[in-house]
């Protein structure tokens, strides 16, 4: 079985890896110069199936557990130190609300928060600890996946190649993972803008992602390599990629500063903005076009790393075993 | 049965509305849930915040198209605007995008408390009304501010129940009742601060004409069910107001005479 996968973002990479692992002859093509240079490049990389339940459908947690298994066992590049949820004292109702919507956490008082993250000691009196959650460094994880795919004997990975999805060139199947670029083929796909930034400081150490709750601007801060922290991400119903706004940065920096004042002295290493490909219910889809032997995997919204592995498995079930049992099939 | 009179429409700027609930469109978990919630609320007006979604171009078009597809009247709002100029510019943009001269006018005094800047509000209302906009001002329960807004050309007033997003309900029932008494002929809408349907019912029982809210529905565990609950509560409060509720009294009022006691 020869399968062409178009797009080496997180969906394309996880799909190509799963297909190759299960014996398909995979040809992964990407228009950009390397893997993971689209919107996945700006991802937070949190593998947080329980936390995400706060605002996502139950299926996100369900499929996210497969993602957690993938990143911690099958392709173990994740750090599984759990995640921490805190809020300034005046926003304690937000933590209570978060706790009502989620599960598999431990309620933390100030000393417990200090024990988990010594640099946050005496800064927060109330929080939630999700011990089983994990995070990956997205860029390193995607490079590792791309290398792993290229090592399968019948696999080929090519960059800088714009290939028309309509030209099937002798492939049995095409798996289309072009994200927002596939919009013309998926009319109800929309973009949800997100902005992020990366800070560098030696004055703060965090062992795990920390979510700072706020009624209007919830923000997460994820360790991103030595002394680096990724701060994300705004959520705007807007399809304008690339433009980083002062307002977005103020929200993110304000939250980082509230988490720890030492972030005020941190260096801003990078800022970024892009759009998340999203369907109206903010759930991903496997869109099957059987006559064209084409399968779209799209609509990652903000769950690409969390849900990529589970979607890849279902895509491979469809293509290799003709098993079509998934509620995400459209 | 005389409940829910068919002619009990709310007339605002020459438009008759059967539903007395207006719903905001931000903070839902997904546009699909937003659409279901709007349907469940039975509302005929939704507010849309332009400022954030606009970007440098018309990049928010997908979302706006989605809102337009709900087949309800759009009341664009100037949410988050901090100055008169910003609010006026946003209103102009809204008129172009949504092809309506209706605008919910917010001029926010402070990003932390989100209190209306009533001085800027009156000024912006005067400018916009002068340009032909139909202004729905988000204000406090201050009577003199209300008067000045009407002088500026507003035909409806929207006092807060409590600070935006706080879910505290009717913070100042006395002030809201005074406002109702002071502006008997003006459509009054309680806008912002409501958390539970009972609070919407309470405002309607006071004689308020309509309710506008967003967070209480969008951030509920089940937004669609909560939208329906607010629909019922708003309707219940309205019907109760029209039915002329009894006045409270200090003593029990036995429904049958108590033998052997005079006047009880």
XYZ file of C-alpha atoms in Angstrom:
594
model
C 0.000 0.000 0.000
C 1.472 3.329 -1.127
C 0.229 6.290 0.869
C 1.105 9.890 0.303
C 0.822 12.188 3.287
C 0.696 15.903 2.457
C 1.805 18.240 5.214
C 4.442 17.649 7.879
C 2.705 19.440 10.736
C 1.683 17.514 13.791
C -1.240 15.741 12.066
C 0.797 14.777 9.010
C 3.728 13.559 11.082
C 1.682 11.436 13.466
C -0.310 9.990 10.541
C 2.796 9.211 8.488
C 4.471 7.609 11.489
C 1.472 5.411 12.281
C 1.008 4.354 8.654
C 4.709 3.539 8.239
C 4.789 1.665 11.515
C 1.905 -0.480 10.321
C 3.583 -1.346 7.078
C 2.421 1.224 4.535
C 4.912 2.655 2.047
C 4.696 6.265 3.112
C 5.656 9.313 1.100
C 5.527 12.428 3.270
C 5.689 15.724 1.383
C 5.843 19.183 2.874
C 5.831 22.564 1.141
C 7.993 24.232 3.775
C 11.704 23.617 4.286
C 11.321 21.223 7.202
C 8.913 19.443 9.503
C 6.623 21.337 11.864
C 7.101 24.842 10.476
C 3.400 25.674 10.149
C 1.139 26.514 13.062
C 2.396 23.430 14.976
C 5.631 25.397 15.345
C 3.867 27.679 17.823
C 2.099 24.926 19.784
C 2.347 24.652 23.533
C 2.841 20.887 23.424
C 0.805 20.188 26.538
C -0.485 16.644 26.700
C -3.274 17.498 29.094
C -6.349 15.340 28.472
C -7.909 16.146 31.829
C -7.261 19.902 31.920
C -8.632 20.333 28.408
C -11.975 18.951 29.560
C -12.572 22.346 31.149
C -13.630 23.726 27.779
C -13.677 20.723 25.433
C -16.046 17.856 24.709
C -15.572 14.524 26.558
C -14.141 12.948 23.396
C -11.085 15.210 23.662
C -10.206 13.637 27.002
C -10.976 10.171 25.695
C -8.774 10.463 22.592
C -6.259 12.535 24.514
C -5.532 9.553 26.747
C -4.300 7.737 23.637
C -2.156 10.774 22.899
C -0.714 10.653 26.394
C 0.111 6.983 25.927
C 1.746 7.706 22.578
C 3.998 10.522 23.795
C 4.962 8.833 27.066
C 5.305 5.179 25.963
C 5.156 4.543 22.250
C 7.189 7.548 21.166
C 8.482 8.665 24.536
C 9.666 12.233 24.111
C 7.287 13.711 26.696
C 8.092 14.789 30.225
C 5.418 13.449 32.535
C 5.578 15.696 35.556
C 1.898 16.613 35.597
C 0.448 20.079 35.212
C -0.427 22.748 37.707
C -3.386 25.126 37.631
C -3.285 28.307 39.731
C -5.001 31.680 39.900
C -4.474 34.950 41.731
C -6.463 35.114 44.981
C -9.242 37.227 43.480
C -9.815 34.671 40.729
C -10.253 31.704 43.049
C -13.781 31.137 41.635
C -12.070 30.337 38.325
C -10.115 27.500 39.981
C -13.308 26.200 41.555
C -15.031 26.298 38.209
C -12.077 24.504 36.590
C -12.241 21.803 39.271
C -15.940 21.204 38.689
C -15.358 20.563 34.982
C -12.304 18.340 35.249
C -11.114 15.200 37.036
C -7.944 13.302 38.067
C -6.467 16.204 40.033
C -5.304 16.891 43.531
C -6.414 20.099 45.264
C -3.334 21.996 46.409
C -2.879 24.508 49.198
C -0.029 27.016 49.232
C 2.588 24.703 50.805
C 1.759 21.920 48.343
C 2.158 24.318 45.400
C 5.499 25.381 46.898
C 6.560 21.747 47.211
C 5.744 21.098 43.538
C 7.208 24.346 42.208
C 9.545 25.920 44.785
C 9.713 29.173 42.815
C 5.954 29.580 43.222
C 6.093 29.078 47.007
C 3.996 31.616 48.908
C 2.726 33.089 45.665
C -0.501 31.109 45.342
C -2.773 29.757 48.052
C -4.954 27.463 46.012
C -4.489 25.348 42.908
C -5.014 22.023 41.175
C -2.362 19.446 40.317
C -2.992 16.980 37.482
C -0.235 14.422 38.204
C -0.600 12.236 35.095
C -0.346 14.938 32.463
C 2.746 15.570 30.372
C 4.263 17.997 27.877
C 6.540 17.783 24.872
C 8.853 20.360 23.374
C 6.897 20.614 20.112
C 9.698 21.486 17.703
C 12.047 18.785 18.978
C 9.211 16.261 19.042
C 8.284 16.953 15.416
C 11.891 16.724 14.244
C 12.244 13.421 16.081
C 9.072 12.111 14.441
C 10.238 13.187 10.986
C 13.571 11.405 11.479
C 11.817 8.301 12.778
C 9.542 8.236 9.711
C 12.503 8.559 7.338
C 14.096 5.522 8.978
C 11.320 3.139 7.920
C 12.710 1.204 4.940
C 9.957 2.121 2.449
C 9.346 5.638 3.654
C 10.346 8.860 1.989
C 10.247 12.361 3.449
C 10.589 15.366 1.172
C 10.533 19.079 1.929
C 10.132 22.210 -0.149
C 7.741 20.411 -2.426
C 4.334 21.747 -3.314
C 2.356 18.826 -4.599
C -1.143 19.092 -5.938
C -3.430 16.930 -3.857
C -5.394 16.219 -7.057
C -2.502 14.575 -8.814
C -2.481 11.101 -7.288
C 0.723 9.986 -9.037
C 0.126 6.308 -8.492
C -0.598 6.395 -4.795
C -3.273 4.140 -3.340
C -4.261 6.814 -0.859
C -3.610 10.465 -0.105
C -3.793 11.664 3.477
C -4.281 15.409 3.353
C -2.941 17.161 6.457
C -2.442 20.652 5.061
C -4.224 22.376 7.927
C -5.680 25.763 7.064
C -4.330 25.499 3.505
C -6.957 22.820 2.822
C -9.689 25.329 3.417
C -10.979 25.323 -0.136
C -11.689 21.606 0.163
C -13.188 21.866 3.649
C -15.577 24.817 3.505
C -16.524 24.893 7.189
C -12.925 25.098 8.299
C -12.146 28.442 9.956
C -9.078 29.981 11.547
C -8.767 30.861 15.223
C -5.862 33.193 15.730
C -3.357 32.551 18.499
C -0.329 34.488 19.654
C 2.537 33.217 21.775
C 5.959 34.250 22.951
C 9.101 32.637 24.311
C 10.922 34.050 27.310
C 14.401 33.268 28.554
C 15.389 33.692 32.176
C 17.614 31.887 34.662
C 15.695 33.339 37.575
C 12.652 31.074 37.402
C 12.518 27.313 37.269
C 9.389 25.371 36.479
C 9.170 21.590 36.273
C 5.845 21.416 34.471
C 3.296 23.475 32.544
C 1.478 25.978 34.722
C -1.934 27.350 33.767
C -2.873 30.724 35.161
C -6.610 31.098 35.220
C -8.245 34.422 34.581
C -11.839 35.144 33.561
C -10.780 36.802 30.314
C -7.193 35.869 29.561
C -6.260 32.367 30.724
C -2.602 31.742 29.939
C -0.221 28.789 30.159
C 3.512 28.767 30.668
C 5.394 25.680 29.528
C 9.085 24.860 30.046
C 10.619 25.071 26.568
C 14.200 23.861 26.847
C 16.842 25.110 29.276
C 15.849 28.489 30.794
C 13.204 28.983 28.110
C 9.466 29.266 28.645
C 6.717 29.336 26.139
C 3.817 31.598 27.068
C 0.577 31.099 25.203
C -1.830 31.598 23.806
C -4.455 34.108 22.811
C -7.692 32.880 21.221
C -9.226 35.240 18.694
C -11.922 34.526 16.113
C -9.818 35.982 13.356
C -7.951 34.548 10.381
C -5.066 36.912 10.219
C -1.795 34.992 10.530
C 1.511 36.492 11.447
C 0.504 39.768 13.048
C 1.524 39.851 16.702
C -0.445 42.540 18.537
C 0.621 44.638 21.492
C -2.591 43.694 23.262
C -1.895 39.984 22.862
C 1.621 40.398 24.179
C 0.413 42.489 27.128
C -2.023 39.755 28.110
C 0.613 37.044 27.912
C 3.344 39.059 29.598
C 0.953 40.272 32.276
C 0.078 36.698 33.143
C 3.741 35.629 33.176
C 4.599 38.558 35.412
C 1.754 37.677 37.759
C 2.980 34.098 37.915
C 6.442 35.283 38.892
C 7.838 38.846 38.902
C 11.205 37.565 37.665
C 9.571 37.106 34.255
C 9.585 40.904 34.132
C 13.346 40.770 33.653
C 13.263 37.868 31.185
C 14.448 38.262 27.607
C 11.791 38.026 24.913
C 13.360 35.516 22.564
C 10.547 35.061 20.113
C 6.993 36.097 19.395
C 4.646 34.386 17.002
C 1.111 34.381 15.668
C -0.758 32.005 13.411
C -4.239 30.589 12.917
C -5.468 27.265 14.246
C -7.484 25.300 11.682
C -10.811 24.627 13.399
C -14.232 23.214 12.577
C -17.384 24.804 14.056
C -17.476 22.413 17.026
C -13.727 22.838 17.602
C -13.280 19.072 17.210
C -11.008 17.498 14.598
C -12.374 15.504 11.661
C -11.367 12.654 9.437
C -12.993 13.698 6.184
C -13.127 10.724 3.856
C -13.474 11.091 0.076
C -13.597 7.398 -0.889
C -13.849 7.974 -4.637
C -10.720 10.079 -4.667
C -9.131 7.772 -2.108
C -8.328 10.803 -0.088
C -8.600 11.278 3.643
C -8.348 14.688 5.287
C -7.154 14.946 8.873
C -7.842 18.472 9.942
C -9.353 20.781 12.559
C -6.675 20.442 15.225
C -7.888 23.662 16.885
C -5.629 23.778 19.942
C -5.330 20.011 20.373
C -2.883 18.928 17.664
C -0.336 17.201 19.872
C -2.965 15.841 22.223
C -5.182 14.303 19.539
C -2.758 13.673 16.643
C -1.850 10.125 17.718
C -5.480 8.993 18.160
C -6.481 10.483 14.800
C -3.482 8.850 13.131
C -4.532 5.472 14.474
C -8.089 5.892 13.152
C -6.800 7.116 9.808
C -4.588 4.019 9.531
C -7.563 1.827 10.527
C -9.531 3.286 7.624
C -6.757 3.086 5.060
C -5.077 -0.187 5.974
C -7.907 -2.219 7.531
C -11.032 -0.544 6.112
C -12.278 -0.072 9.679
C -14.418 3.062 9.878
C -15.507 3.131 13.454
C -14.963 6.617 14.694
C -17.346 9.406 15.566
C -14.942 11.902 14.000
C -15.470 10.569 10.489
C -17.215 12.993 8.170
C -55.629 32.117 30.243
C -54.195 35.504 29.525
C -50.514 34.677 29.884
C -47.926 35.629 27.272
C -50.014 38.156 25.463
C -49.171 38.012 21.818
C -49.117 41.790 21.650
C -46.543 42.117 24.421
C -43.772 43.043 22.036
C -40.872 45.228 23.080
C -40.490 48.117 20.689
C -36.938 49.443 20.391
C -35.978 51.962 17.728
C -39.114 51.092 15.799
C -38.541 47.339 15.837
C -40.887 44.961 17.647
C -39.214 42.147 19.539
C -41.087 39.155 20.900
C -38.109 37.871 22.877
C -36.891 39.917 25.805
C -33.561 38.157 26.092
C -30.466 39.312 24.228
C -27.357 37.173 24.187
C -23.650 37.856 23.685
C -21.585 35.691 21.348
C -18.166 35.492 22.971
C -16.438 32.919 25.174
C -18.391 29.863 24.040
C -16.468 26.609 23.836
C -17.174 26.463 20.122
C -19.219 28.234 17.456
C -21.390 25.102 17.252
C -22.315 25.458 20.928
C -22.883 29.179 20.408
C -25.357 28.439 17.615
C -27.234 25.863 19.705
C -27.328 28.203 22.709
C -28.688 31.091 20.645
C -31.428 28.826 19.326
C -32.238 27.537 22.832
C -32.416 31.089 24.201
C -35.062 32.057 21.658
C -33.388 35.456 21.409
C -33.871 37.729 18.418
C -30.816 39.872 19.073
C -27.216 38.836 19.599
C -24.362 41.162 20.422
C -21.023 40.775 18.672
C -17.777 42.257 19.826
C -15.783 43.648 16.961
C -12.672 45.009 18.394
C -10.718 41.843 19.077
C -11.826 39.845 16.115
C -11.274 42.577 13.569
C -7.506 42.494 13.284
C -5.967 44.767 10.672
C -8.266 43.564 7.921
C -11.601 41.843 7.730
C -9.964 38.722 9.046
C -12.841 37.951 11.404
C -15.126 37.347 8.438
C -15.567 33.606 9.070
C -16.891 34.222 12.543
C -19.099 37.098 11.458
C -20.556 35.003 8.664
C -21.316 32.365 11.240
C -23.089 34.906 13.441
C -25.033 36.214 10.447
C -26.111 32.658 9.658
C -27.922 32.457 13.019
C -30.710 34.541 11.442
C -31.039 36.906 14.356
C -30.569 40.642 14.435
C -26.975 41.597 15.191
C -26.254 44.296 17.734
C -22.548 45.024 17.282
C -20.865 46.220 20.436
C -17.834 48.308 21.201
C -16.727 45.984 24.015
C -13.388 46.840 25.535
C -13.143 50.307 23.971
C -11.369 52.640 26.351
C -11.902 55.981 24.662
C -14.585 57.910 22.826
C -12.558 57.826 19.614
C -12.015 54.077 19.806
C -15.717 53.448 20.425
C -16.760 55.713 17.549
C -14.296 54.092 15.143
C -15.457 50.627 16.169
C -19.084 51.644 15.625
C -18.245 52.839 12.106
C -16.548 49.551 11.344
C -19.520 47.637 12.740
C -21.956 49.553 10.581
C -19.976 48.602 7.507
C -19.536 44.944 8.389
C -22.991 44.167 9.712
C -24.907 46.699 7.650
C -26.772 47.982 10.680
C -26.927 51.336 12.433
C -27.582 49.637 15.768
C -24.694 49.685 18.173
C -24.262 48.649 21.772
C -22.053 51.394 23.085
C -19.488 50.511 25.721
C -16.836 52.954 26.821
C -14.871 51.206 29.518
C -13.180 53.284 32.180
C -10.827 50.698 33.532
C -9.692 47.281 32.265
C -9.712 45.846 35.737
C -13.185 46.747 36.969
C -14.701 47.131 33.477
C -16.847 49.963 34.846
C -18.443 52.162 32.209
C -16.786 55.553 31.770
C -20.058 57.439 31.847
C -18.492 60.740 30.793
C -17.003 59.213 27.657
C -20.201 57.249 27.139
C -22.389 60.355 26.951
C -19.932 62.025 24.583
C -19.683 59.004 22.287
C -23.469 58.559 22.356
C -23.951 62.152 21.239
C -21.510 61.752 18.343
C -22.973 58.444 17.179
C -26.614 59.466 17.549
C -25.765 62.576 15.546
C -24.437 60.346 12.786
C -27.661 58.372 12.689
C -26.686 55.432 14.854
C -29.279 53.772 17.077
C -27.343 53.668 20.301
C -27.816 51.102 23.101
C -25.613 52.522 25.862
C -24.141 50.263 28.535
C -24.336 52.444 31.621
C -24.669 52.432 35.400
C -27.940 52.959 37.285
C -27.119 56.673 37.722
C -30.256 58.643 36.901
C -28.562 61.800 35.704
C -26.283 59.882 33.379
C -29.417 58.185 32.058
C -31.025 61.558 31.460
C -27.983 62.867 29.629
C -27.882 59.758 27.443
C -31.484 60.331 26.464
C -30.726 63.988 25.729
C -27.822 62.746 23.604
C -30.291 60.785 21.484
C -30.500 57.321 23.072
C -33.970 55.763 23.066
C -32.995 52.852 25.279
C -30.841 52.550 28.413
C -28.889 49.515 29.525
C -27.830 49.734 33.161
C -25.594 47.067 34.619
C -26.787 44.511 37.132
C -23.243 44.075 38.431
C -19.731 44.362 36.943
C -19.238 42.547 33.620
C -18.648 38.827 34.028
C -19.040 38.902 37.815
C -22.242 36.854 37.991
C -23.298 38.766 41.093
C -26.815 39.539 39.930
C -28.597 42.791 40.797
C -26.078 44.608 42.969
C -28.245 47.647 43.615
C -31.936 46.726 43.450
C -32.894 50.076 44.909
C -30.985 51.946 42.211
C -32.487 49.796 39.476
C -36.017 50.329 40.833
C -35.429 54.087 40.987
C -34.282 54.011 37.406
C -37.400 52.135 36.344
C -39.551 54.690 38.154
C -37.591 57.628 36.773
C -37.786 56.531 33.124
C -41.265 55.025 32.859
C -41.487 55.241 29.077
C -37.933 54.312 28.119
C -37.029 50.703 27.281
C -34.628 49.590 30.013
C -32.399 46.549 29.644
C -30.346 45.037 32.460
C -27.013 44.399 30.818
C -24.113 42.525 32.423
C -23.400 40.973 35.782
C -26.131 38.357 35.874
C -25.117 34.835 36.858
C -28.346 32.906 37.424
C -31.762 32.848 35.754
C -33.472 33.822 39.029
C -31.647 37.169 38.795
C -32.997 37.721 35.290
C -36.495 36.943 36.550
C -36.019 39.392 39.425
C -35.034 42.202 37.025
C -38.020 41.479 34.812
C -40.357 41.438 37.824
C -39.145 44.971 38.609
C -40.475 46.002 35.234
C -37.266 45.970 33.236
C -37.980 45.457 29.567
C -35.261 43.003 28.666
C -32.093 41.215 29.747
C -28.722 41.150 28.001
C -26.060 38.674 29.080
C -23.184 36.580 27.828
C -20.875 35.008 30.414
C -23.599 33.320 32.483
C -24.597 31.285 29.441
C -21.247 30.921 27.662
C -19.374 29.792 30.762
C -22.042 27.465 32.144
C -21.206 23.773 32.181
C -24.017 23.235 29.668
C -24.396 26.495 27.779
C -27.372 25.303 25.743
C -29.380 24.236 28.792
C -28.507 27.489 30.571
C -29.620 29.527 27.555
C -33.000 27.822 27.740
C -33.173 28.395 31.501
C -32.615 32.142 30.958
C -35.297 32.166 28.291
C -37.808 30.679 30.730
C -36.737 32.970 33.570
C -36.959 36.113 31.462
C -40.383 35.100 30.263
C -41.511 34.159 33.797
C -40.344 37.509 35.162
C -42.101 39.394 32.390
C -45.381 37.546 32.869
C -45.153 38.042 36.633
C -44.629 41.778 36.152
C -47.642 42.041 33.851
C -49.716 39.996 36.284
C -49.133 42.644 38.991
C -47.522 40.659 41.801
C -48.908 41.046 45.300
C -47.146 43.427 47.640
C -45.261 41.928 50.558
C -46.715 42.428 54.040
C -45.375 41.923 57.517
C -47.983 39.520 58.847
C -49.319 36.224 57.587
C -52.539 36.618 55.666
C -54.752 33.657 56.382
C -56.800 32.682 53.407
C -59.729 31.737 55.639
C -61.044 33.784 58.541
C -59.645 32.871 61.973
C -62.618 32.359 64.278
C -62.832 34.393 67.425
C -60.405 37.110 66.356
C -61.432 40.367 64.836
C -59.884 41.453 61.534
C -57.621 38.485 61.014
